[in-house]
XYZ file of C-alpha atoms in Angstrom:
267
model
C 0.000 0.000 0.000
C 1.366 3.432 -0.965
C 1.869 6.206 1.589
C -0.963 8.160 0.003
C -3.340 5.229 0.437
C -2.297 4.862 4.086
C -2.919 8.545 4.812
C -6.185 9.030 2.881
C -8.534 7.631 5.588
C -7.071 10.040 8.146
C -7.445 13.256 6.141
C -11.050 14.034 7.227
C -9.972 13.815 10.861
C -6.907 15.982 10.268
C -9.132 18.586 8.594
C -11.378 18.525 11.672
C -8.384 19.120 13.944
C -6.968 21.879 11.745
C -10.283 23.709 11.565
C -10.806 23.526 15.327
C -7.241 24.680 15.922
C -7.562 27.713 13.632
C -11.298 28.376 14.011
C -11.659 28.518 10.232
C -12.401 26.025 7.472
C -10.283 27.957 4.968
C -7.289 28.393 7.268
C -7.488 24.841 8.574
C -7.641 23.359 5.094
C -4.730 25.547 4.019
C -2.549 24.080 6.763
C -3.588 20.561 5.776
C -2.658 21.259 2.155
C 0.705 22.599 3.267
C 1.359 19.433 5.272
C 0.447 17.216 2.304
C 2.651 19.274 0.005
C 5.539 18.830 2.434
C 5.012 15.058 2.424
C 4.893 14.921 -1.374
C 8.010 17.079 -1.653
C 10.027 14.960 0.801
C 8.414 11.531 1.327
C 11.649 10.157 2.760
C 11.293 12.545 5.708
C 7.834 11.253 6.677
C 7.962 9.578 10.133
C 7.922 5.855 9.310
C 8.590 4.622 12.827
C 5.044 5.452 13.991
C 1.453 4.802 12.912
C 0.581 6.626 9.636
C -2.010 8.826 11.350
C 0.476 9.830 14.014
C 3.067 10.596 11.345
C 0.533 12.666 9.411
C -0.349 14.759 12.465
C 3.337 15.133 13.324
C 3.976 16.580 9.864
C 1.010 18.918 10.277
C 2.268 20.004 13.702
C 5.645 20.909 12.238
C 3.948 23.141 9.641
C 1.658 24.743 12.221
C 4.361 25.414 14.793
C 6.675 26.973 12.233
C 4.139 29.401 10.726
C 1.235 30.242 13.044
C 3.139 32.809 15.107
C 3.504 34.994 12.026
C -0.248 34.822 11.448
C -0.963 35.877 15.018
C 0.933 39.079 14.242
C -1.416 39.686 11.322
C -4.468 39.110 13.509
C -3.049 41.553 16.038
C -3.449 44.381 13.513
C -6.947 43.382 12.368
C -9.968 45.559 13.121
C -12.420 42.666 12.541
C -14.417 42.080 15.714
C -14.442 38.285 15.475
C -10.688 38.163 14.950
C -10.192 40.593 17.816
C -12.175 38.384 20.204
C -10.268 35.300 19.068
C -6.936 37.081 19.438
C -7.723 38.184 22.981
C -8.759 34.684 23.971
C -5.787 33.095 22.258
C -3.544 35.472 24.164
C -4.888 33.983 27.396
C -4.397 30.399 26.252
C -0.954 29.124 25.366
C -0.660 27.423 21.943
C 0.568 24.191 23.545
C -2.416 24.049 25.906
C -4.823 24.418 23.011
C -3.092 21.746 20.960
C -2.905 19.336 23.904
C -6.601 19.811 24.576
C -7.694 19.153 20.989
C -5.334 16.237 20.388
C -6.477 14.323 23.468
C -10.166 15.143 23.908
C -11.247 15.656 20.280
C -8.788 13.617 18.224
C -8.561 10.791 20.775
C -4.790 10.551 21.032
C -3.316 9.241 24.263
C -1.294 11.674 26.367
C 1.784 9.761 25.215
C 0.968 10.238 21.538
C -0.027 13.881 22.104
C 3.303 14.358 23.847
C 5.062 12.974 20.782
C 3.126 15.372 18.545
C 3.821 18.527 20.558
C 7.180 17.338 21.909
C 6.250 17.306 25.598
C 6.228 14.538 28.211
C 2.845 12.935 29.122
C 2.663 14.579 32.556
C 3.073 17.988 30.962
C 0.383 17.179 28.379
C -2.089 16.364 31.165
C -1.277 19.624 32.897
C -1.704 21.581 29.680
C -5.115 20.011 29.074
C -6.296 20.914 32.586
C -5.136 24.495 32.153
C -6.839 24.822 28.768
C -10.177 23.470 29.987
C -10.220 25.784 32.991
C -9.324 28.869 30.965
C -11.760 28.321 28.095
C -14.649 27.560 30.436
C -13.883 30.765 32.305
C -13.991 32.812 29.116
C -17.175 31.569 27.459
C -20.836 31.441 28.476
C -23.885 31.310 26.184
C -27.377 29.897 25.507
C -27.540 26.648 23.524
C -30.250 25.143 21.313
C -30.149 21.386 20.685
C -31.496 19.717 17.524
C -31.651 15.993 18.321
C -34.439 13.429 17.874
C -33.064 10.693 20.184
C -34.376 11.472 23.714
C -31.486 9.859 25.607
C -28.872 11.607 23.501
C -30.728 14.912 23.853
C -30.823 14.507 27.639
C -27.121 13.717 27.715
C -26.329 16.793 25.619
C -28.493 18.971 27.852
C -26.613 17.811 30.929
C -23.230 18.395 29.306
C -24.261 21.901 28.263
C -25.491 22.762 31.755
C -22.399 21.267 33.369
C -20.385 23.783 31.352
C -22.439 26.631 32.818
C -24.521 27.333 29.716
C -28.305 27.656 29.453
C -30.398 25.389 27.163
C -33.037 27.272 25.187
C -34.782 24.062 24.131
C -34.622 20.786 22.188
C -36.055 20.395 18.662
C -36.602 17.032 16.946
C -37.533 18.171 13.415
C -36.402 20.820 10.950
C -39.548 22.919 11.394
C -39.369 22.738 15.188
C -35.724 23.781 15.120
C -36.352 26.837 12.949
C -39.372 27.899 15.003
C -37.488 27.515 18.288
C -34.509 29.473 16.991
C -36.737 32.320 15.789
C -38.605 32.430 19.094
C -35.552 32.364 21.338
C -32.285 33.071 19.538
C -29.466 30.857 20.841
C -25.776 31.674 21.037
C -24.843 28.164 19.862
C -26.586 25.313 18.016
C -25.865 21.598 18.495
C -27.395 19.844 15.484
C -27.893 16.187 14.635
C -27.919 15.405 10.911
C -30.789 12.902 10.539
C -33.984 13.944 12.350
C -37.181 12.201 13.437
C -39.367 12.995 10.422
C -36.564 12.226 7.939
C -35.816 15.944 7.728
C -32.243 17.191 7.856
C -30.438 19.036 10.610
C -28.266 20.552 7.893
C -31.321 22.098 6.225
C -32.580 23.342 9.592
C -29.256 25.049 10.213
C -29.269 26.613 6.738
C -32.716 28.082 7.464
C -31.531 29.461 10.806
C -28.330 30.936 9.396
C -30.375 32.695 6.711
C -31.950 34.715 9.531
C -29.000 35.331 11.878
C -25.412 34.269 12.490
C -24.705 31.661 15.163
C -21.914 29.089 15.664
C -22.998 25.516 14.882
C -21.664 22.112 15.915
C -22.900 19.163 13.859
C -23.243 15.690 15.369
C -23.138 12.683 13.038
C -22.218 9.022 12.838
C -20.794 9.598 9.350
C -18.295 12.511 9.472
C -16.694 11.477 6.186
C -19.892 12.535 4.398
C -19.387 16.127 5.533
C -15.581 16.360 5.516
C -14.870 15.830 1.842
C -13.092 19.104 1.063
C -15.382 19.563 -1.965
C -17.913 22.078 -0.612
C -18.468 24.462 2.323
C -18.281 22.293 5.420
C -18.759 22.662 9.167
C -15.797 23.915 11.142
C -16.948 21.974 14.217
C -18.056 18.359 14.051
C -18.675 15.645 16.666
C -18.720 11.975 15.716
C -21.283 9.548 17.175
C -20.960 7.756 19.489
C -19.359 10.648 21.327
C -17.500 11.051 24.591
C -18.692 13.707 27.023
C -15.262 15.334 27.069
C -15.310 15.589 23.278
C -18.620 17.468 23.369
C -17.389 19.778 26.126
C -14.193 20.581 24.272
C -15.899 21.181 20.932
C -18.472 23.512 22.503
C -15.665 25.486 24.097
C -13.764 25.640 20.810
C -16.810 26.864 18.867
C -17.503 29.614 21.387
C -13.837 30.535 21.586
C -13.969 32.158 18.145
C -17.497 33.617 18.381
C -17.681 37.389 18.775
C -21.125 37.198 20.423
C -19.855 35.194 23.380
C -18.979 37.575 26.184
C -15.296 37.153 27.156
C -14.556 37.048 30.848
C -12.937 40.072 32.390
C -9.173 40.060 32.386
């Protein structure tokens, strides 16, 4: 099997990580392309002593760590409100803490593998994750609407949201219910399942809502590869079913981290 064939199944997940790390589909995908170009240009330098996915992320990390500091300088000079909010929050969270958090709780790497990727020992990775969780939770609070037709899953999501200190505006089980609920009580975040009770689509419900007002969205699906193809506009934030509670908590925090409507905590 060629290196390209070994890496192909892992690209949707790397795109998810890159988009969460940067807060942008375009920027995240650009970093992924840069990593792939580096592999194509020097295949002999690809880490062969580890699992292909780990080697892929290690290559991505090298690209990210060598270039993102320059981009932070660009953001510093931006007058865009969303970028300003993100910059202020990023300034309070060290890059390593953010990477450690995403690699372990969203991407599912062990603390040992995350340590390999960010070049830190496992104990330090655990400490970085704890620091990141505490800081992001302190900075973000909002009101969340849930679109989910499975009662047990909806209850679990509600509890997770409330545990994070957020308010739940309501739970919708169909496209029409979701749109009506959003118009009645505008949320600051939407958690949306893809396939709903009446065979309607959570994607269509979100499109209807976004046509009326801007709000960060996290999609929940058992088939992430159907959304992460790189061929059309795609969600920046995505949770795969079955999910872990920590994954949901982290993704909610990441989505709110870059949202200008979320009130940042006082310095």
